[in-house]
mmCIF file of C-alpha atoms in Angstrom:
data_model
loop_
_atom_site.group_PDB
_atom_site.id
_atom_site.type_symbol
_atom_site.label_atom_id
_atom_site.label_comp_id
_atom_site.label_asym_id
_atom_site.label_seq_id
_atom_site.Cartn_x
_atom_site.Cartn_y
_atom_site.Cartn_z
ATOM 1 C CA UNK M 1 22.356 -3.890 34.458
ATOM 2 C CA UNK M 2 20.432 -5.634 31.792
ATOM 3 C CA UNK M 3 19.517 -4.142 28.644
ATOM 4 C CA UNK M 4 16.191 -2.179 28.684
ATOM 5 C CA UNK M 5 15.150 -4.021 25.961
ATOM 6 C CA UNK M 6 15.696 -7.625 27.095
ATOM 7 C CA UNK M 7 13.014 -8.550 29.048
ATOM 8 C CA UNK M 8 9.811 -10.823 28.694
ATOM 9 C CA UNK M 9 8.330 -8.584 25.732
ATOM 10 C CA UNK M 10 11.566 -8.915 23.638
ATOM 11 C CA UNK M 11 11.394 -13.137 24.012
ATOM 12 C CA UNK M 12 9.824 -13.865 21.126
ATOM 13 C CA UNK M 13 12.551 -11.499 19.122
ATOM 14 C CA UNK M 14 15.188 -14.355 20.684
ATOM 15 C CA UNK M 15 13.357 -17.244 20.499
ATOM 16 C CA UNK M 16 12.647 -16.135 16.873
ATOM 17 C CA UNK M 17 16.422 -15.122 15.966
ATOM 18 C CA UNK M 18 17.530 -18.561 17.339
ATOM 19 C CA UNK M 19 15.076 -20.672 15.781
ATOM 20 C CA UNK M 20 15.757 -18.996 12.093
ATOM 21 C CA UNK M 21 20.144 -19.321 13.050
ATOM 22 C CA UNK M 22 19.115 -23.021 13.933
ATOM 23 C CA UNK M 23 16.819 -23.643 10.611
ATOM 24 C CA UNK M 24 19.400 -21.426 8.272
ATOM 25 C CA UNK M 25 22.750 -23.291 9.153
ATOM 26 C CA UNK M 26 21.509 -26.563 10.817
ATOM 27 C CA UNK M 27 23.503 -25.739 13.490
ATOM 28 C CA UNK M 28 22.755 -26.120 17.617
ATOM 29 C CA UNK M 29 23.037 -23.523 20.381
ATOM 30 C CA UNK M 30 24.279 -25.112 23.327
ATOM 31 C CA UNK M 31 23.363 -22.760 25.810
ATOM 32 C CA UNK M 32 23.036 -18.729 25.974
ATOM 33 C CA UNK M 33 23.755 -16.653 28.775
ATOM 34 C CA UNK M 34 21.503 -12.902 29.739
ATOM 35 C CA UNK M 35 23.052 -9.671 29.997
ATOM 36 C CA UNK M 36 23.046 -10.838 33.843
ATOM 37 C CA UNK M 37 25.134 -13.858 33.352
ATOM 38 C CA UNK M 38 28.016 -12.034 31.290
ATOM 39 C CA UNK M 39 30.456 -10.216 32.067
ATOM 40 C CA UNK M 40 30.239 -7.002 30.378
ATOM 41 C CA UNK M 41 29.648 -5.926 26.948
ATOM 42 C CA UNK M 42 26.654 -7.198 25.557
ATOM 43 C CA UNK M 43 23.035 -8.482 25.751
ATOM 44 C CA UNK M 44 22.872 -12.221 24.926
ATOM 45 C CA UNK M 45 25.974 -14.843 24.349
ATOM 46 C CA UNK M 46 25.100 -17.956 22.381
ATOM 47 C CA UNK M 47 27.282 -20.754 22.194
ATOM 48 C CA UNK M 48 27.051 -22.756 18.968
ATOM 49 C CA UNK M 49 27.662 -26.379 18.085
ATOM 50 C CA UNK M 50 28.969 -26.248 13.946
ATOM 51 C CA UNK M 51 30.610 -29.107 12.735
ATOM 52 C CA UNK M 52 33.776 -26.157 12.535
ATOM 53 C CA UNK M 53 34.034 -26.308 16.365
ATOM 54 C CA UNK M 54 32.089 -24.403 18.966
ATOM 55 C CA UNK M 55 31.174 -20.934 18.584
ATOM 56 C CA UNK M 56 30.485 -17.515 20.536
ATOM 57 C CA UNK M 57 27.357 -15.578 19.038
ATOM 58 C CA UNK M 58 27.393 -12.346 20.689
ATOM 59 C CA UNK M 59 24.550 -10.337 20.477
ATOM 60 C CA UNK M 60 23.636 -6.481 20.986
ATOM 61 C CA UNK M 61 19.415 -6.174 21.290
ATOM 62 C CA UNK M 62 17.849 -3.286 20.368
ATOM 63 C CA UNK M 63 14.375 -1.972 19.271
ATOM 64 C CA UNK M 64 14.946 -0.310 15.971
ATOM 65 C CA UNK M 65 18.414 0.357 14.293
ATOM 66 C CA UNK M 66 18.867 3.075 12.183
ATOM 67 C CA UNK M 67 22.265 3.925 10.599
ATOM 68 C CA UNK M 68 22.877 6.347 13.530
ATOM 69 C CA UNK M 69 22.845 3.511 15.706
ATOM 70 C CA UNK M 70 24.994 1.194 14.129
ATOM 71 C CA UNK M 71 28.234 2.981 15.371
ATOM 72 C CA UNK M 72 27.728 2.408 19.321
ATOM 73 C CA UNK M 73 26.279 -1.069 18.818
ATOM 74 C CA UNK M 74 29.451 -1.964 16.742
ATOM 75 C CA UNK M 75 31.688 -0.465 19.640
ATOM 76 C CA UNK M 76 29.818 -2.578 22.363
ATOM 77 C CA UNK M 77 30.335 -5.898 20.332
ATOM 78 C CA UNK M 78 34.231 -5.404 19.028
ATOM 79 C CA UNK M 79 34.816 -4.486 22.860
ATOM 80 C CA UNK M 80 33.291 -7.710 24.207
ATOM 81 C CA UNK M 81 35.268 -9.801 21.707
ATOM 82 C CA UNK M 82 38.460 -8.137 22.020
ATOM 83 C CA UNK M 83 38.148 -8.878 25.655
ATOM 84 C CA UNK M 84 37.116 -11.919 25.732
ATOM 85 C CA UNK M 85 38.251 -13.632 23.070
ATOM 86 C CA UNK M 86 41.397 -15.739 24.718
ATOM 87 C CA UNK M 87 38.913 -16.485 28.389
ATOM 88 C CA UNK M 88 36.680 -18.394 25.471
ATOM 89 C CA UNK M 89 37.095 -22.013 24.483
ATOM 90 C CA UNK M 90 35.114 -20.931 21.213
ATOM 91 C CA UNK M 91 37.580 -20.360 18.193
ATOM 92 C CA UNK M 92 35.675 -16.869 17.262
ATOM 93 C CA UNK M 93 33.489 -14.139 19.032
ATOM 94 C CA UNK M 94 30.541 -13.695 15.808
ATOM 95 C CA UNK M 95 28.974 -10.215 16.190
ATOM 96 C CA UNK M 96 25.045 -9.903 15.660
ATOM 97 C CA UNK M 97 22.701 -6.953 16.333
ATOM 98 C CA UNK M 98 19.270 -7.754 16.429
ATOM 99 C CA UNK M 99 15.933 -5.788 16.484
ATOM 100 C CA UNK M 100 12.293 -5.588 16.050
ATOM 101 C CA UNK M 101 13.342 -3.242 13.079
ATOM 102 C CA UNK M 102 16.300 -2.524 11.511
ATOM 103 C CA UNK M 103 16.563 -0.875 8.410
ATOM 104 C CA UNK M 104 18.249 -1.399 4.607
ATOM 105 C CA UNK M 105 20.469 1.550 5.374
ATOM 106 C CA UNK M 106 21.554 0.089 8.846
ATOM 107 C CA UNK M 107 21.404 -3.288 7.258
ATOM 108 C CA UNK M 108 24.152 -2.520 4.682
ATOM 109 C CA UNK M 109 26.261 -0.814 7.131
ATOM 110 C CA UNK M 110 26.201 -3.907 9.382
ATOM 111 C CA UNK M 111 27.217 -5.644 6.595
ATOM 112 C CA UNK M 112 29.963 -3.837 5.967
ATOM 113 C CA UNK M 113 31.327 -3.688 9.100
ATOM 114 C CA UNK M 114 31.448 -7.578 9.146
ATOM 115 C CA UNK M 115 28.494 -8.297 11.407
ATOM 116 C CA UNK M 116 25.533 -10.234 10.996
ATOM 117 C CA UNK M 117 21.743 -9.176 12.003
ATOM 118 C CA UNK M 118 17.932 -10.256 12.509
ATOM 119 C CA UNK M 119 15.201 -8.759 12.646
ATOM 120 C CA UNK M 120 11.048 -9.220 13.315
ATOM 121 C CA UNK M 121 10.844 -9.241 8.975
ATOM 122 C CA UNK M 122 12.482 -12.692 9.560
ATOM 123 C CA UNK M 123 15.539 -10.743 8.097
ATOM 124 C CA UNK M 124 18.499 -13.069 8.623
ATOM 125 C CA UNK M 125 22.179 -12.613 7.593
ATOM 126 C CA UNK M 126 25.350 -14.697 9.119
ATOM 127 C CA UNK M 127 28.696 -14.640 7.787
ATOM 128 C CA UNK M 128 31.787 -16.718 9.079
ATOM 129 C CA UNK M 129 33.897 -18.294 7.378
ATOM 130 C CA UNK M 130 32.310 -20.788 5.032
ATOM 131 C CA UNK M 131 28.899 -20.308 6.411
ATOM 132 C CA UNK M 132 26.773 -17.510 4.346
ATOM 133 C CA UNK M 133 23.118 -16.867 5.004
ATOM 134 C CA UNK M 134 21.246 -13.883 3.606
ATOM 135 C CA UNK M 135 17.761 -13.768 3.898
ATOM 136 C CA UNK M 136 16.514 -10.158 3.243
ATOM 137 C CA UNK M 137 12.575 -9.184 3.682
ATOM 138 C CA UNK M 138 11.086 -5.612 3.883
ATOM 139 C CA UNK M 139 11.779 -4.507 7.102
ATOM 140 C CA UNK M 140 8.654 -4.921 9.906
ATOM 141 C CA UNK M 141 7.047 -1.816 10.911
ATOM 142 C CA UNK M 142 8.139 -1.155 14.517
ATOM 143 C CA UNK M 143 5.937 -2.672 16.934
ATOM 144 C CA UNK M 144 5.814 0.192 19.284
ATOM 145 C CA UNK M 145 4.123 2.733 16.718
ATOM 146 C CA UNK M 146 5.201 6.172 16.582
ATOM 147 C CA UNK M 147 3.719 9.399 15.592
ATOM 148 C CA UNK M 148 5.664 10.660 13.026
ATOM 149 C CA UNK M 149 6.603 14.427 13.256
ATOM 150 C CA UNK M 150 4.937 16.459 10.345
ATOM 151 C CA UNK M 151 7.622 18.092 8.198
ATOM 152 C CA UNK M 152 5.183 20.353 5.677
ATOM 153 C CA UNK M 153 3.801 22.955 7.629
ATOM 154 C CA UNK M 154 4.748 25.730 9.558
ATOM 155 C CA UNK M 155 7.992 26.118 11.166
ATOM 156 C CA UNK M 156 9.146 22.730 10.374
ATOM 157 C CA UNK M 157 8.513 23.150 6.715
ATOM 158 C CA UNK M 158 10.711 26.391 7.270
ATOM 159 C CA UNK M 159 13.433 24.318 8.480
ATOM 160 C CA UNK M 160 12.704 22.137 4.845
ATOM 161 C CA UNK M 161 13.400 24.744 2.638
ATOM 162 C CA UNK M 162 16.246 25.368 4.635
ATOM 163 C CA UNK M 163 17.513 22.245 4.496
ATOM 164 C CA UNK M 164 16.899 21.996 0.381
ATOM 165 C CA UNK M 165 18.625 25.137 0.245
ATOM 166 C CA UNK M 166 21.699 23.531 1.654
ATOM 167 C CA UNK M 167 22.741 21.609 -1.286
ATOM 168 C CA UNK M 168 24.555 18.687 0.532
ATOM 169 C CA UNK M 169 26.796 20.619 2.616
ATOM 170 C CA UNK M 170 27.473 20.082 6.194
ATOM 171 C CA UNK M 171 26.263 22.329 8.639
ATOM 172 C CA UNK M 172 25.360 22.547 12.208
ATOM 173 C CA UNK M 173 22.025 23.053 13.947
ATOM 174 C CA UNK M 174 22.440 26.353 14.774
ATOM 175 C CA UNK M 175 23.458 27.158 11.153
ATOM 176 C CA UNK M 176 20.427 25.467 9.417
ATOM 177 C CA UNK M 177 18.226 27.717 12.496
ATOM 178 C CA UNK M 178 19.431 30.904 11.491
ATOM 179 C CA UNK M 179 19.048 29.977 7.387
ATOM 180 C CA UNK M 180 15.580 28.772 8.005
ATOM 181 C CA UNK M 181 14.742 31.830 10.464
ATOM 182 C CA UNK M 182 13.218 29.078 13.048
ATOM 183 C CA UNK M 183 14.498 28.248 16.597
ATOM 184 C CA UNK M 184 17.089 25.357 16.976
ATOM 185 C CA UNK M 185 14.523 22.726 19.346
ATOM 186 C CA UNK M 186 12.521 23.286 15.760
ATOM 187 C CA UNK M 187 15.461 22.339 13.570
ATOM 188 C CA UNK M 188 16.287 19.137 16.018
ATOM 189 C CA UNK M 189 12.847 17.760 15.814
ATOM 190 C CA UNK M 190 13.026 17.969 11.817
ATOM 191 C CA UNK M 191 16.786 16.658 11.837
ATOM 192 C CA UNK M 192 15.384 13.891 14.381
ATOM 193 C CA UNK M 193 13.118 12.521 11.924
ATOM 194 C CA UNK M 194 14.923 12.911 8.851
ATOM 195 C CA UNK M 195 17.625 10.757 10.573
ATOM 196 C CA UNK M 196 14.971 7.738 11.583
ATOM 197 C CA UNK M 197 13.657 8.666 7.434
ATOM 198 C CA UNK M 198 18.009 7.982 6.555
ATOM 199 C CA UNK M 199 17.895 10.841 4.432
ATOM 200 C CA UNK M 200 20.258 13.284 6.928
ATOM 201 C CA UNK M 201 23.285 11.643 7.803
ATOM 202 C CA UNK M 202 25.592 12.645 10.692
ATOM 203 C CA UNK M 203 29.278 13.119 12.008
ATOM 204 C CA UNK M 204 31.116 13.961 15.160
ATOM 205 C CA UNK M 205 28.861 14.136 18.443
ATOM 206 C CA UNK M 206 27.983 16.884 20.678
ATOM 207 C CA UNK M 207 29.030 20.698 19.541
ATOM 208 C CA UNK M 208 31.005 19.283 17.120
ATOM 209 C CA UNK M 209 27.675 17.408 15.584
ATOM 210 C CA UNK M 210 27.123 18.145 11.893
ATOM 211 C CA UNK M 211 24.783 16.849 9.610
ATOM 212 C CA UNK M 212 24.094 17.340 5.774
ATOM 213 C CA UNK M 213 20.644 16.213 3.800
ATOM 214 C CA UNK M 214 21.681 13.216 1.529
ATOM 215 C CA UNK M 215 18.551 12.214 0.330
ATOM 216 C CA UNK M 216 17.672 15.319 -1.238
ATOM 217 C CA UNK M 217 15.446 13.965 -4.151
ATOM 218 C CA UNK M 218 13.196 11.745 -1.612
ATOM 219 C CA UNK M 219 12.464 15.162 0.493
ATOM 220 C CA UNK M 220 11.748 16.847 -2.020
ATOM 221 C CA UNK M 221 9.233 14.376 -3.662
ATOM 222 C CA UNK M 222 7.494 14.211 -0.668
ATOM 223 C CA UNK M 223 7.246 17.894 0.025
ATOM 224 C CA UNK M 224 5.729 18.238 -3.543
ATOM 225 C CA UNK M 225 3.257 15.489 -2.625
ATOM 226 C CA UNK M 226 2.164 17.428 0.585
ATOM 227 C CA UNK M 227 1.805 20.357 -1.334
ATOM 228 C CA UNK M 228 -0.391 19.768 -3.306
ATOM 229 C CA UNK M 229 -2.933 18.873 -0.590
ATOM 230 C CA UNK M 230 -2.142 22.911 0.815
ATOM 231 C CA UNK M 231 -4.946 25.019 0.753
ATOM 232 C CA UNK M 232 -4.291 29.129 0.094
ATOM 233 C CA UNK M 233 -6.318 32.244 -0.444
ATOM 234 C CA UNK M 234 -6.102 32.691 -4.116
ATOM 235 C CA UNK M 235 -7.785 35.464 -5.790
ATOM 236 C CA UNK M 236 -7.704 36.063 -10.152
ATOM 237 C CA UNK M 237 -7.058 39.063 -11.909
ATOM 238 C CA UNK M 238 -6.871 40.933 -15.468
ATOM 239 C CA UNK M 239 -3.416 42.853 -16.441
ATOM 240 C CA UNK M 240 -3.287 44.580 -20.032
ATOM 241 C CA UNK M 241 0.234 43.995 -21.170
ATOM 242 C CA UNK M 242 0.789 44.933 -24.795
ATOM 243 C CA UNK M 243 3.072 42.315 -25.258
ATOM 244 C CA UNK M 244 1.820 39.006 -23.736
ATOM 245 C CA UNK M 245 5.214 38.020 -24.022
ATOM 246 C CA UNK M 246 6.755 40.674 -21.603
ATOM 247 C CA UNK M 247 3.751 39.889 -18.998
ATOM 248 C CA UNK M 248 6.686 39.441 -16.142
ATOM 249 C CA UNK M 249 8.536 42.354 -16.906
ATOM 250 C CA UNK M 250 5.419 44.375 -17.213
ATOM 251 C CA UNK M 251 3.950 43.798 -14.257
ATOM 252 C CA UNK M 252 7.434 44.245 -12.553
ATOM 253 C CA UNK M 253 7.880 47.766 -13.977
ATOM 254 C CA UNK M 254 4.447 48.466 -11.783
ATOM 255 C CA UNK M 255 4.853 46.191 -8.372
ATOM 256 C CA UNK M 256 6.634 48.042 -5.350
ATOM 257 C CA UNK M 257 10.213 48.619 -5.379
ATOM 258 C CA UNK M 258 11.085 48.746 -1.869
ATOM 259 C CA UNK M 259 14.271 45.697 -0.788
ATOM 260 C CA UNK M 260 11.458 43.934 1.714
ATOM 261 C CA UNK M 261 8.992 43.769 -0.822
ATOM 262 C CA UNK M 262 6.610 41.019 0.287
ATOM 263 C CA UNK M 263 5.351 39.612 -2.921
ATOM 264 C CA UNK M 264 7.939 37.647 -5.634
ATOM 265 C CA UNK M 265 7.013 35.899 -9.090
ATOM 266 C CA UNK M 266 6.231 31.920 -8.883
ATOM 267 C CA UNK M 267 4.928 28.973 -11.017
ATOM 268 C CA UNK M 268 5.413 28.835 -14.256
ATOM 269 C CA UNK M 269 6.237 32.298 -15.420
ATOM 270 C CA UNK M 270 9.236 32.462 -12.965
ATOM 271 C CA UNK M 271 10.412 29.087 -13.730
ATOM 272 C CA UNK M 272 10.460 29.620 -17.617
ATOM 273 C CA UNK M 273 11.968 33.152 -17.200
ATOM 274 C CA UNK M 274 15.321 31.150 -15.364
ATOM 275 C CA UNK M 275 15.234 28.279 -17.542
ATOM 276 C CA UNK M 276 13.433 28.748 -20.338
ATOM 277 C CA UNK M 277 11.457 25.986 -22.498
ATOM 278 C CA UNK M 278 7.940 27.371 -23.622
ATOM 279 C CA UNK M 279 7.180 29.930 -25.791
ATOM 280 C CA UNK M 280 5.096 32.240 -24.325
ATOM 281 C CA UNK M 281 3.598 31.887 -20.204
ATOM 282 C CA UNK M 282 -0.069 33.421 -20.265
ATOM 283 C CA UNK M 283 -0.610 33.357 -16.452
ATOM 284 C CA UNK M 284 1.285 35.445 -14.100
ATOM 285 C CA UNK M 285 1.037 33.831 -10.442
ATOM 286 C CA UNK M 286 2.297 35.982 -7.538
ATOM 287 C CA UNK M 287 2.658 35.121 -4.108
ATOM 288 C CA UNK M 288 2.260 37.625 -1.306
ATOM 289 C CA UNK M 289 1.820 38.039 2.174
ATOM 290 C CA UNK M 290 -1.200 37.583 3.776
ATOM 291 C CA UNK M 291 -3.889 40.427 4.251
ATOM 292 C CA UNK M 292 -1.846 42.335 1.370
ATOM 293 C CA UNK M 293 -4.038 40.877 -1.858
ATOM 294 C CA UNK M 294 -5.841 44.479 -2.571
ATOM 295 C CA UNK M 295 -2.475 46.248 -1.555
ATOM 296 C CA UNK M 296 -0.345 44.696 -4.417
ATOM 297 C CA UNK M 297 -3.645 44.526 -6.505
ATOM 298 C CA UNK M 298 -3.612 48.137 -6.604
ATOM 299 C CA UNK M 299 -0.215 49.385 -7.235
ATOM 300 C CA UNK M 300 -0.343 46.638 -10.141
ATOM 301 C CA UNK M 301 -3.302 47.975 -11.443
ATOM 302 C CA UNK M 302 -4.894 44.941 -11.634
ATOM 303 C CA UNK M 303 -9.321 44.435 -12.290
ATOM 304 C CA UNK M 304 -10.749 41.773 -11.011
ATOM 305 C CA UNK M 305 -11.667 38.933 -13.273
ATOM 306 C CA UNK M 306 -12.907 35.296 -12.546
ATOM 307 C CA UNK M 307 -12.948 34.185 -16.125
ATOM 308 C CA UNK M 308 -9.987 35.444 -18.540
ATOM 309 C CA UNK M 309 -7.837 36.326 -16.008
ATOM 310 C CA UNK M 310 -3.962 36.492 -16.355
ATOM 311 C CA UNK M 311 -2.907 37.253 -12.824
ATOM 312 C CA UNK M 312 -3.411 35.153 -9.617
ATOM 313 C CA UNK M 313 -2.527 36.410 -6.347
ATOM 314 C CA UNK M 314 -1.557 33.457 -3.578
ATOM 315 C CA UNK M 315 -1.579 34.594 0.014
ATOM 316 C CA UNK M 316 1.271 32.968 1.699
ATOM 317 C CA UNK M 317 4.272 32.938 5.181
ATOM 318 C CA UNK M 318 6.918 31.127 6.571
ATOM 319 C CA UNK M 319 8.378 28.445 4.051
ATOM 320 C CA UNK M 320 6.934 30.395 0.950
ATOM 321 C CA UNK M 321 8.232 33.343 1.435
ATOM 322 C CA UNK M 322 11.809 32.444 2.364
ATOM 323 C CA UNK M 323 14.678 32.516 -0.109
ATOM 324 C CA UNK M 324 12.965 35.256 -1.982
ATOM 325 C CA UNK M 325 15.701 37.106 -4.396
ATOM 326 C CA UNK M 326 15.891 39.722 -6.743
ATOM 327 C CA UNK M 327 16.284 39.852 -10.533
ATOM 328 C CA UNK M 328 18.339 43.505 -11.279
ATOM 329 C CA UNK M 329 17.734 42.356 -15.496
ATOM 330 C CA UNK M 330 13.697 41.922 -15.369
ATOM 331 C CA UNK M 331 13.533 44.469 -11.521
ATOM 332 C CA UNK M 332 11.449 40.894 -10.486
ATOM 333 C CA UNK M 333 11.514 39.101 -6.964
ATOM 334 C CA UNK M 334 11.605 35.828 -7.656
ATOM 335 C CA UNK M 335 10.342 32.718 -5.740
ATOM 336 C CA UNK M 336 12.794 30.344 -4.552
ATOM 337 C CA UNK M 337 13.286 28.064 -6.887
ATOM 338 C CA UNK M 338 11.896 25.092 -4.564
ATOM 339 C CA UNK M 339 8.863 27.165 -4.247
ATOM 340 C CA UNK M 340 8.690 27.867 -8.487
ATOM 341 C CA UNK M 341 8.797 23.581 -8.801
ATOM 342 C CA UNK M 342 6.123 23.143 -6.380
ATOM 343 C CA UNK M 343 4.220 25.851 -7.780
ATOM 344 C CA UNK M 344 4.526 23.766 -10.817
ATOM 345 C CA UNK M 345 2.864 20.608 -9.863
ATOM 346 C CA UNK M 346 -0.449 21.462 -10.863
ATOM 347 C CA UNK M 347 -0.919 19.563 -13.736
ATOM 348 C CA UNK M 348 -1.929 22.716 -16.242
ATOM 349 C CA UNK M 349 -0.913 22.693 -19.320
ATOM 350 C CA UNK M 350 2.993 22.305 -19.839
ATOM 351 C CA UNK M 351 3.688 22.623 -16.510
ATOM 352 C CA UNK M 352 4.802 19.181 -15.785
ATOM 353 C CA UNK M 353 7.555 19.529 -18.386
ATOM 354 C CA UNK M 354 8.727 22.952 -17.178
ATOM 355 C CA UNK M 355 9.235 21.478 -13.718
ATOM 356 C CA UNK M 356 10.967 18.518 -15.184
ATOM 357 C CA UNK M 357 13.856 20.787 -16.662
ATOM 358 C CA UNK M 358 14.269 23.349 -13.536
ATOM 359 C CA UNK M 359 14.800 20.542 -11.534
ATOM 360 C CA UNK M 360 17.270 19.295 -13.633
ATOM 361 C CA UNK M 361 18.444 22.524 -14.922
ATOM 362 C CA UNK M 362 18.098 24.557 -11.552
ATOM 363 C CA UNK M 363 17.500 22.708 -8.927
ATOM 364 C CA UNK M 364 19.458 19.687 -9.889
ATOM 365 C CA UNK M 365 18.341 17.259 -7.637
#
């Protein structure tokens, strides 16, 4: 059966391949043959005329190529030339993928693995023998478009944390459910576009599947670029603390005890308590659940105050709240870390720096 993706809306993807192979090496294709007309194996066969002898192009299409796809693409074109390499009066059997889109990641791998690609960029890169063309452009955005699955909210930005949590290490989808307290059809559709993204890799297939994030620093840019677009229920408020210095451990003498408390230290005052660069923190921001402002308010003692305050309460769930832990030296819950840098990207007054050194101190990504 032909290829789903060779038919009359994928033409000018050929015509375009061949007319760059033609214009890059000078070379002529003699004739080419359909999925229909081969054998088995793959989409398109080219025969070339080079003034090294006649030559088999033979050509896997696809739509978009990812690094996940590269592997069963491969497979299809070493199995074509491996079996057909004596029936062929052509020398060699040259493997190509190409696509409307294929990207660097899947581009490098391709290279690696000794076959050539095109794509709709123009993209163009043959190697055999002698013969070396590398033309590399941006890749084209796909011309089917795609609605990209939001990452930074609810559930999915449960999954997130999760997945920032994990450090690089492998896990499995039902792992990374359980961690991020979601359901594991949330957890595919985040792993699903993190893939098509190339910054979750993959190995083995089926229950044996596991994946690890490897592009940590890029997620975790772009979550702190979404968050900063959030909007919360924030509410200001005065604590007297004796010692500005000791505002943390002040106000944690006072907050409820109990081992499901619901509220936990963030920002700055939790980030320079674990890694400490500034002198003195003059704000305490603590993040609680929602509807419970006036409850922690109250056992904290705290007056309301819209100018000079030194407490803000942030009403927050699901991806805030997770990873919460407590500190037996200071009796503080503390934000996750994650949370504590995001927390930090305000832009008040040394708060850039501060989040500059937990995430290389801390978070080390």
């Amino acid at each position: 059966m032909p290829n789903e993706f060779f038919d009359q809306a994928r033409q000018p993807l050929i015509e375009g391949f061949i007319e760059s192979l033609q214009n890059a090496t000078g070379v002529k294709v003699l004739h080419r043959r359909h999925a229909a007309g081969i054998d088995r194996g793959v989409d398109l066969l080219l025969t070339m005329d080079t003034p090294d002898g006649n030559w088999d192009v033979a050509v896997e299409i696809k739509r978009a190529v990812y690094p996940r796809d590269i592997r069963d693409a491969l497979e299809a074109l070493q199995r074509y030339g491996a079996e057909n390499a004596e029936k062929r009066n052509a020398t060699t059997i040259i493997p190509m993928v190409i696509a409307e889109k294929i990207s660097q990641g899947a581009r490098e791998e391709l290279k690696n693995s000794g076959a050539g690609y095109y794509d709709a960029s123009g993209s163009l890169y043959f190697r055999h023998e002698r013969w070396l063309i590398n033309i590399d452009r941006p890749a084209a955005a796909s011309a089917r478009k795609t609605q990209r699955v939001p990452l930074f909210s609810g559930a999915k930005e449960m999954v997130v944390h999760a997945l920032l949590h994990s450090k690089g290490e492998w896990f499995t989808g039902l792992e990374l459910a359980e961690r991020s307290e979601t359901s594991v059809f949330t957890v595919s559709s985040v792993l699903q576009e993190l893939e098509l993204r190339e910054w979750v890799e993959s190995e083995g297939s089926g229950r044996l599947l596991r994946r690890r994030l490897c592009r940590a620093r890029d997620l975790l840019d772009a979550w702190a670029e979404a968050w900063q677009q959030r909007k919360e229920n924030r509410s200001n408020w005065y604590f007297f603390s004796s010692n500005p210095r000791q505002l943390l451990e002040n106000l944690a003498r006072k907050a409820p005890k109990s081992s499901s408390a619901s509220w936990a230290f963030t920002g700055a005052i939790a980030a320079n308590y674990l890694s400490p660069l500034l002198t003195q923190v003059d704000l305490a921001e603590l993040e609680t659940l929602p509807g419970t402002q006036a409850q922690l308010a109250d056992a904290l003692g705290l007056k309301p105050a819209e100018k000079g305050n030194n407490v803000v309460l942030i009403e927050r769930s699901g991806a805030g709240m997770l990873f919460r832990r407590h500190d037996p030296h200071s009796g503080a819950w503390l934000a996750s870390e994650f949370i504590q840098y995001l927390d930090l990207q305000d832009g008040r007054g040394r708060n850039a720096e501060l989040a500059t050194q937990l995430r290389h101190d801390i978070l080390k990504v």
